[in-house]
């Protein structure tokens, strides 16, 4: 017989193929040099842009990245001198909003939110979250974002249309991004408010059955929204303090952003309280509906018990029974059944059991 190959597991290790690095340019959404509030013409790599700014001794670089991997972020970190801990946060994401300082570099983490269109009674995602991490230094801004809804192209266009703000330097970019994030909070809370109002109207509409699951889902999404929004209060207030290395005018703008953020946070707390009250009202209404159903069932059982009892008596086959041999006995029993059932029906209707 020919020798068959063995199918037993081999002790040899399968060689691990080296990971092919993806160019950093694939993660860069936009890279530009700004001098005196104006964007310099032409395209720059992140290294060439930083070299251009430092050769001029004025202006700053603004680099935007979308979900870079570890190798790509490492290349950015080596070029701009970013701290390894902050770089790790930028790659892994899922950080709480915070503000950290590494020498002359500010690292700001912000959570972004977006409203997801949905049916009122569907149990689905309502609030989608993302993240933006911003490295701010005297001569550069590196914005790393995670999530498809957190694009900053509109922020860049608005700033480029206002050179006076761009002359304030990287701090103006930091403020513009913070303002964009807080404005998105406002838009989401307005959309969620419509859901809460619709849910409230649904619950307090008479004789309408309600489902508890969508209310719990909406409350869970409100909790997610609060986790994204509320922790940003401390970083924004820290950025508006005089100790922060930002221009005075930028700090004034940031104080306005902080006021808007406070309003949004308070509104989200109101949503949470309202939904807690709605859950209590929904449970109470469900209990009342169940009690009503039980009363209806009990009333019909009582009505049907009367003819069942009479028919059961006359079905016992005794020889001597009342009206058994009378011609009018059968119609009389039927009339008695109908009279008793009709009387019980009127009584139950009068006490609102039917």
CSV table of N, CA, C and O in Angstrom, one decimal, residues 162-257:
chain,number,residue,atom,x,y,z
A,162,UNK,N,-12.8,83.1,7.4
A,162,UNK,CA,-12.7,84.2,8.4
A,162,UNK,C,-11.2,84.3,8.8
A,162,UNK,O,-10.8,83.8,9.9
A,163,UNK,N,-10.4,85.0,8.0
A,163,UNK,CA,-8.9,85.1,8.3
A,163,UNK,C,-8.6,85.7,9.6
A,163,UNK,O,-7.6,85.4,10.2
A,164,UNK,N,-9.5,86.6,10.1
A,164,UNK,CA,-9.2,87.3,11.4
A,164,UNK,C,-9.2,86.2,12.5
A,164,UNK,O,-8.3,86.4,13.4
A,165,UNK,N,-10.1,85.3,12.5
A,165,UNK,CA,-10.1,84.3,13.5
A,165,UNK,C,-8.8,83.4,13.4
A,165,UNK,O,-8.2,83.0,14.4
A,166,UNK,N,-8.5,83.0,12.1
A,166,UNK,CA,-7.3,82.1,11.9
A,166,UNK,C,-6.0,82.8,12.4
A,166,UNK,O,-5.0,82.1,12.7
A,167,UNK,N,-6.0,84.1,12.4
A,167,UNK,CA,-4.8,84.8,12.8
A,167,UNK,C,-4.5,84.6,14.3
A,167,UNK,O,-3.4,84.8,14.8
A,168,UNK,N,-5.6,84.2,15.0
A,168,UNK,CA,-5.4,83.9,16.5
A,168,UNK,C,-4.6,82.6,16.7
A,168,UNK,O,-4.2,82.3,17.8
A,169,UNK,N,-4.3,81.8,15.6
A,169,UNK,CA,-3.5,80.7,15.7
A,169,UNK,C,-4.2,79.4,16.0
A,169,UNK,O,-5.4,79.3,15.9
A,170,UNK,N,-3.5,78.4,16.5
A,170,UNK,CA,-4.1,77.1,16.7
A,170,UNK,C,-5.2,77.1,17.7
A,170,UNK,O,-6.1,76.3,17.7
A,171,UNK,N,-5.2,78.1,18.6
A,171,UNK,CA,-6.3,78.2,19.6
A,171,UNK,C,-7.6,78.4,18.9
A,171,UNK,O,-8.7,78.0,19.4
A,172,UNK,N,-7.6,79.2,17.8
A,172,UNK,CA,-8.8,79.4,17.1
A,172,UNK,C,-9.4,78.1,16.5
A,172,UNK,O,-10.6,77.9,16.5
A,173,UNK,N,-8.5,77.2,16.1
A,173,UNK,CA,-9.0,75.9,15.5
A,173,UNK,C,-9.6,75.1,16.7
A,173,UNK,O,-10.6,74.5,16.5
A,174,UNK,N,-8.9,75.1,17.8
A,174,UNK,CA,-9.4,74.4,19.0
A,174,UNK,C,-10.8,74.9,19.4
A,174,UNK,O,-11.7,74.1,19.6
A,175,UNK,N,-11.0,76.2,19.4
A,175,UNK,CA,-12.3,76.7,19.7
A,175,UNK,C,-13.3,76.3,18.7
A,175,UNK,O,-14.5,76.0,19.0
A,176,UNK,N,-13.0,76.4,17.4
A,176,UNK,CA,-13.9,76.1,16.3
A,176,UNK,C,-14.4,74.7,16.4
A,176,UNK,O,-15.6,74.4,16.2
A,177,UNK,N,-13.5,73.7,16.7
A,177,UNK,CA,-13.8,72.3,16.9
A,177,UNK,C,-14.7,72.1,18.1
A,177,UNK,O,-15.7,71.4,18.0
A,178,UNK,N,-14.4,72.8,19.2
A,178,UNK,CA,-15.2,72.7,20.4
A,178,UNK,C,-16.6,73.2,20.2
A,178,UNK,O,-17.6,72.7,20.6
A,179,UNK,N,-16.7,74.4,19.4
A,179,UNK,CA,-18.0,75.0,19.1
A,179,UNK,C,-18.8,74.0,18.2
A,179,UNK,O,-20.0,73.9,18.4
A,180,UNK,N,-18.1,73.4,17.3
A,180,UNK,CA,-18.8,72.5,16.4
A,180,UNK,C,-19.3,71.3,17.1
A,180,UNK,O,-20.5,70.9,16.9
A,181,UNK,N,-18.6,70.8,18.1
A,181,UNK,CA,-19.0,69.6,18.8
A,181,UNK,C,-20.2,70.0,19.7
A,181,UNK,O,-21.2,69.2,19.8
A,182,UNK,N,-20.1,71.1,20.4
A,182,UNK,CA,-21.2,71.5,21.3
A,182,UNK,C,-22.5,71.8,20.5
A,182,UNK,O,-23.6,71.5,20.9
A,183,UNK,N,-22.3,72.4,19.3
A,183,UNK,CA,-23.5,72.7,18.4
A,183,UNK,C,-24.1,71.4,18.0
A,183,UNK,O,-25.4,71.3,17.9
A,184,UNK,N,-23.3,70.4,17.8
A,184,UNK,CA,-23.9,69.0,17.4
A,184,UNK,C,-24.7,68.5,18.6
A,184,UNK,O,-25.7,67.8,18.4
A,185,UNK,N,-24.2,68.8,19.8
A,185,UNK,CA,-25.0,68.4,21.0
A,185,UNK,C,-26.4,69.0,21.0
A,185,UNK,O,-27.4,68.4,21.3
A,186,UNK,N,-26.4,70.3,20.7
A,186,UNK,CA,-27.7,71.0,20.7
A,186,UNK,C,-28.6,70.5,19.6
A,186,UNK,O,-29.8,70.3,19.9
A,187,UNK,N,-28.1,70.1,18.4
A,187,UNK,CA,-29.0,69.6,17.4
A,187,UNK,C,-29.5,68.2,17.8
A,187,UNK,O,-30.7,67.9,17.6
A,188,UNK,N,-28.7,67.4,18.4
A,188,UNK,CA,-29.1,66.1,18.9
A,188,UNK,C,-30.2,66.2,20.0
A,188,UNK,O,-31.2,65.5,20.0
A,189,UNK,N,-30.0,67.1,20.9
A,189,UNK,CA,-30.9,67.3,22.0
A,189,UNK,C,-32.3,67.7,21.5
A,189,UNK,O,-33.3,67.4,22.0
A,190,UNK,N,-32.3,68.6,20.5
A,190,UNK,CA,-33.5,69.0,19.9
A,190,UNK,C,-34.3,67.9,19.2
A,190,UNK,O,-35.5,67.7,19.4
A,191,UNK,N,-33.5,67.0,18.5
A,191,UNK,CA,-34.2,65.8,17.9
A,191,UNK,C,-34.7,64.9,19.0
A,191,UNK,O,-35.8,64.3,18.8
A,192,UNK,N,-33.9,64.6,20.0
A,192,UNK,CA,-34.3,63.7,21.1
A,192,UNK,C,-35.5,64.3,21.8
A,192,UNK,O,-36.4,63.6,22.2
A,193,UNK,N,-35.6,65.6,21.9
A,193,UNK,CA,-36.7,66.2,22.6
A,193,UNK,C,-38.0,65.9,21.9
A,193,UNK,O,-39.1,65.7,22.5
A,194,UNK,N,-38.0,65.9,20.6
A,194,UNK,CA,-39.2,65.5,19.8
A,194,UNK,C,-39.6,64.1,20.1
A,194,UNK,O,-40.8,63.8,20.2
A,195,UNK,N,-38.6,63.2,20.2
A,195,UNK,CA,-38.9,61.8,20.6
A,195,UNK,C,-39.5,61.7,22.0
A,195,UNK,O,-40.5,61.0,22.2
A,196,UNK,N,-39.0,62.5,22.9
A,196,UNK,CA,-39.5,62.4,24.3
A,196,UNK,C,-41.0,63.0,24.3
A,196,UNK,O,-41.9,62.4,24.9
A,197,UNK,N,-41.2,64.1,23.5
A,197,UNK,CA,-42.6,64.7,23.5
A,197,UNK,C,-43.5,63.7,22.8
A,197,UNK,O,-44.7,63.5,23.3
A,198,UNK,N,-43.1,63.0,21.7
A,198,UNK,CA,-44.0,62.1,21.1
A,198,UNK,C,-44.3,60.9,22.0
A,198,UNK,O,-45.4,60.4,22.0
A,199,UNK,N,-43.3,60.4,22.7
A,199,UNK,CA,-43.5,59.3,23.6
A,199,UNK,C,-44.4,59.7,24.8
A,199,UNK,O,-45.3,58.9,25.2
A,200,UNK,N,-44.3,60.9,25.2
A,200,UNK,CA,-45.2,61.4,26.3
A,200,UNK,C,-46.6,61.5,25.8
A,200,UNK,O,-47.6,61.1,26.5
A,201,UNK,N,-46.8,62.0,24.6
A,201,UNK,CA,-48.2,62.1,24.0
A,201,UNK,C,-48.7,60.7,23.8
A,201,UNK,O,-49.9,60.5,24.1
A,202,UNK,N,-47.9,59.8,23.4
A,202,UNK,CA,-48.4,58.4,23.2
A,202,UNK,C,-48.8,57.8,24.5
A,202,UNK,O,-49.9,57.1,24.6
A,203,UNK,N,-48.1,58.0,25.6
A,203,UNK,CA,-48.4,57.4,26.9
A,203,UNK,C,-49.7,57.9,27.5
A,203,UNK,O,-50.6,57.2,28.0
A,204,UNK,N,-49.9,59.2,27.4
A,204,UNK,CA,-51.1,59.9,28.0
A,204,UNK,C,-52.3,59.9,27.1
A,204,UNK,O,-53.3,60.6,27.4
A,205,UNK,N,-52.2,59.3,25.9
A,205,UNK,CA,-53.4,59.2,25.1
A,205,UNK,C,-54.4,58.1,25.6
A,205,UNK,O,-53.9,57.0,25.8
A,206,UNK,N,-55.6,58.5,25.9
A,206,UNK,CA,-56.5,57.5,26.5
A,206,UNK,C,-56.7,56.3,25.6
A,206,UNK,O,-56.7,56.4,24.4
A,207,UNK,N,-56.9,55.1,26.2
A,207,UNK,CA,-57.2,53.8,25.6
A,207,UNK,C,-56.2,53.5,24.5
A,207,UNK,O,-56.6,52.9,23.5
A,208,UNK,N,-55.0,53.8,24.6
A,208,UNK,CA,-54.0,53.4,23.7
A,208,UNK,C,-53.0,52.5,24.4
A,208,UNK,O,-52.4,52.9,25.4
A,209,UNK,N,-52.8,51.3,23.8
A,209,UNK,CA,-51.8,50.4,24.5
A,209,UNK,C,-50.4,50.9,24.1
A,209,UNK,O,-50.1,51.3,23.0
A,210,UNK,N,-49.5,50.7,25.1
A,210,UNK,CA,-48.1,51.2,24.9
A,210,UNK,C,-47.2,50.0,25.2
A,210,UNK,O,-47.5,49.0,25.8
A,211,UNK,N,-46.0,50.2,24.6
A,211,UNK,CA,-44.9,49.2,24.8
A,211,UNK,C,-43.8,49.9,25.7
A,211,UNK,O,-43.4,51.0,25.4
A,212,UNK,N,-43.3,49.1,26.6
A,212,UNK,CA,-42.3,49.7,27.6
A,212,UNK,C,-40.9,49.7,26.9
A,212,UNK,O,-40.1,50.5,27.2
A,213,UNK,N,-40.6,48.7,26.0
A,213,UNK,CA,-39.3,48.6,25.5
A,213,UNK,C,-38.8,49.8,24.8
A,213,UNK,O,-37.6,50.2,25.1
A,214,UNK,N,-39.5,50.5,24.0
A,214,UNK,CA,-39.0,51.7,23.3
A,214,UNK,C,-38.7,52.8,24.3
A,214,UNK,O,-37.7,53.6,24.1
A,215,UNK,N,-39.4,52.9,25.4
A,215,UNK,CA,-39.1,53.9,26.4
A,215,UNK,C,-37.8,53.6,27.1
A,215,UNK,O,-36.9,54.5,27.3
A,216,UNK,N,-37.6,52.3,27.5
A,216,UNK,CA,-36.3,51.9,28.1
A,216,UNK,C,-35.1,52.2,27.1
A,216,UNK,O,-34.0,52.6,27.5
A,217,UNK,N,-35.4,51.9,25.8
A,217,UNK,CA,-34.3,52.1,24.8
A,217,UNK,C,-34.0,53.6,24.7
A,217,UNK,O,-32.8,54.0,24.6
A,218,UNK,N,-35.0,54.4,24.7
A,218,UNK,CA,-34.7,55.9,24.6
A,218,UNK,C,-34.0,56.3,25.9
A,218,UNK,O,-33.1,57.2,25.8
A,219,UNK,N,-34.4,55.8,27.0
A,219,UNK,CA,-33.7,56.2,28.2
A,219,UNK,C,-32.2,55.8,28.2
A,219,UNK,O,-31.3,56.5,28.6
A,220,UNK,N,-32.0,54.5,27.7
A,220,UNK,CA,-30.6,54.1,27.6
A,220,UNK,C,-29.8,55.0,26.6
A,220,UNK,O,-28.6,55.2,26.9
A,221,UNK,N,-30.4,55.4,25.5
A,221,UNK,CA,-29.7,56.3,24.6
A,221,UNK,C,-29.4,57.7,25.3
A,221,UNK,O,-28.4,58.3,25.0
A,222,UNK,N,-30.3,58.1,26.1
A,222,UNK,CA,-30.1,59.4,26.8
A,222,UNK,C,-28.9,59.2,27.8
A,222,UNK,O,-28.1,60.1,28.0
A,223,UNK,N,-28.8,58.1,28.4
A,223,UNK,CA,-27.7,57.8,29.3
A,223,UNK,C,-26.4,57.9,28.5
A,223,UNK,O,-25.4,58.4,28.9
A,224,UNK,N,-26.4,57.3,27.3
A,224,UNK,CA,-25.2,57.3,26.4
A,224,UNK,C,-24.9,58.7,26.0
A,224,UNK,O,-23.7,59.1,26.0
A,225,UNK,N,-25.9,59.5,25.7
A,225,UNK,CA,-25.7,60.9,25.4
A,225,UNK,C,-25.1,61.7,26.5
A,225,UNK,O,-24.2,62.5,26.4
A,226,UNK,N,-25.6,61.4,27.7
A,226,UNK,CA,-25.1,62.1,28.9
A,226,UNK,C,-23.7,61.8,29.2
A,226,UNK,O,-22.9,62.6,29.6
A,227,UNK,N,-23.3,60.5,29.0
A,227,UNK,CA,-21.9,60.1,29.2
A,227,UNK,C,-21.0,60.8,28.2
A,227,UNK,O,-19.8,61.1,28.5
A,228,UNK,N,-21.5,61.1,27.0
A,228,UNK,CA,-20.6,61.8,26.0
A,228,UNK,C,-20.5,63.3,26.3
A,228,UNK,O,-19.5,63.9,26.0
A,229,UNK,N,-21.6,63.9,26.8
A,229,UNK,CA,-21.7,65.3,26.9
A,229,UNK,C,-21.2,65.8,28.2
A,229,UNK,O,-20.4,66.8,28.3
A,230,UNK,N,-21.7,65.3,29.3
A,230,UNK,CA,-21.4,65.9,30.6
A,230,UNK,C,-19.9,66.0,31.0
A,230,UNK,O,-19.5,67.0,31.5
A,231,UNK,N,-19.1,65.0,30.7
A,231,UNK,CA,-17.7,65.1,31.1
A,231,UNK,C,-16.9,66.2,30.4
A,231,UNK,O,-15.8,66.6,30.8
A,232,UNK,N,-17.4,66.8,29.3
A,232,UNK,CA,-16.7,67.8,28.6
A,232,UNK,C,-16.7,69.1,29.3
A,232,UNK,O,-16.0,70.0,28.9
A,233,UNK,N,-17.6,69.3,30.3
A,233,UNK,CA,-17.7,70.5,31.0
A,233,UNK,C,-16.4,71.0,31.6
A,233,UNK,O,-15.9,72.1,31.5
A,234,UNK,N,-15.7,70.0,32.3
A,234,UNK,CA,-14.4,70.4,33.0
A,234,UNK,C,-13.3,70.8,32.0
A,234,UNK,O,-12.7,71.8,32.2
A,235,UNK,N,-13.1,70.1,30.9
A,235,UNK,CA,-12.1,70.5,29.9
A,235,UNK,C,-12.3,71.9,29.3
A,235,UNK,O,-11.4,72.7,29.2
A,236,UNK,N,-13.6,72.2,29.0
A,236,UNK,CA,-13.9,73.5,28.4
A,236,UNK,C,-13.7,74.6,29.4
A,236,UNK,O,-13.1,75.7,29.1
A,237,UNK,N,-14.0,74.4,30.7
A,237,UNK,CA,-13.8,75.4,31.7
A,237,UNK,C,-12.3,75.6,31.9
A,237,UNK,O,-11.8,76.7,32.1
A,238,UNK,N,-11.5,74.5,31.9
A,238,UNK,CA,-10.1,74.6,32.0
A,238,UNK,C,-9.5,75.4,30.9
A,238,UNK,O,-8.5,76.2,31.1
A,239,UNK,N,-10.0,75.2,29.7
A,239,UNK,CA,-9.4,75.9,28.5
A,239,UNK,C,-9.7,77.4,28.6
A,239,UNK,O,-8.9,78.2,28.0
A,240,UNK,N,-10.8,77.8,29.2
A,240,UNK,CA,-11.1,79.2,29.3
A,240,UNK,C,-10.4,79.9,30.5
A,240,UNK,O,-10.6,81.1,30.7
A,241,UNK,N,-9.7,79.2,31.3
A,241,UNK,CA,-9.0,79.8,32.4
A,241,UNK,C,-7.7,80.5,32.0
A,241,UNK,O,-7.1,80.2,30.9
A,242,UNK,N,-7.3,81.6,32.7
A,242,UNK,CA,-6.1,82.4,32.3
A,242,UNK,C,-4.8,81.6,32.3
A,242,UNK,O,-3.9,81.9,31.5
A,243,UNK,N,-4.7,80.5,33.0
A,243,UNK,CA,-3.5,79.7,33.1
A,243,UNK,C,-3.3,78.9,31.8
A,243,UNK,O,-2.2,78.4,31.5
A,244,UNK,N,-4.3,78.8,30.9
A,244,UNK,CA,-4.2,78.0,29.7
A,244,UNK,C,-3.4,78.8,28.7
A,244,UNK,O,-3.6,80.0,28.5
A,245,UNK,N,-2.4,78.2,28.0
A,245,UNK,CA,-1.6,79.0,27.0
A,245,UNK,C,-2.4,79.2,25.7
A,245,UNK,O,-2.0,78.8,24.6
A,246,UNK,N,-3.5,79.9,25.8
A,246,UNK,CA,-4.3,80.3,24.6
A,246,UNK,C,-4.5,81.8,24.6
A,246,UNK,O,-4.5,82.4,25.7
A,247,UNK,N,-4.7,82.4,23.5
A,247,UNK,CA,-4.9,83.9,23.4
A,247,UNK,C,-6.2,84.2,24.2
A,247,UNK,O,-7.1,83.5,24.4
A,248,UNK,N,-6.2,85.5,24.7
A,248,UNK,CA,-7.3,85.9,25.5
A,248,UNK,C,-8.6,85.9,24.8
A,248,UNK,O,-9.6,85.6,25.3
A,249,UNK,N,-8.5,86.3,23.5
A,249,UNK,CA,-9.8,86.3,22.7
A,249,UNK,C,-10.3,84.9,22.5
A,249,UNK,O,-11.5,84.7,22.5
A,250,UNK,N,-9.5,83.9,22.4
A,250,UNK,CA,-9.9,82.5,22.2
A,250,UNK,C,-10.6,82.1,23.5
A,250,UNK,O,-11.6,81.4,23.5
A,251,UNK,N,-10.0,82.5,24.7
A,251,UNK,CA,-10.6,82.1,25.9
A,251,UNK,C,-12.0,82.7,26.1
A,251,UNK,O,-12.9,82.0,26.7
A,252,UNK,N,-12.2,83.9,25.6
A,252,UNK,CA,-13.5,84.5,25.7
A,252,UNK,C,-14.5,83.7,24.8
A,252,UNK,O,-15.7,83.4,25.3
A,253,UNK,N,-14.1,83.3,23.6
A,253,UNK,CA,-15.0,82.4,22.8
A,253,UNK,C,-15.3,81.1,23.5
A,253,UNK,O,-16.4,80.6,23.5
A,254,UNK,N,-14.3,80.5,24.2
A,254,UNK,CA,-14.5,79.2,24.9
A,254,UNK,C,-15.4,79.4,26.0
A,254,UNK,O,-16.2,78.4,26.4
A,255,UNK,N,-15.5,80.5,26.7
A,255,UNK,CA,-16.4,80.7,27.8
A,255,UNK,C,-17.9,80.7,27.2
A,255,UNK,O,-18.8,80.2,27.9
A,256,UNK,N,-18.1,81.2,26.0
A,256,UNK,CA,-19.4,81.2,25.4
A,256,UNK,C,-19.7,79.7,25.1
A,256,UNK,O,-20.9,79.3,25.3
A,257,UNK,N,-18.8,78.9,24.6
A,257,UNK,CA,-19.0,77.5,24.3
A,257,UNK,C,-19.4,76.8,25.6
A,257,UNK,O,-20.3,75.9,25.7
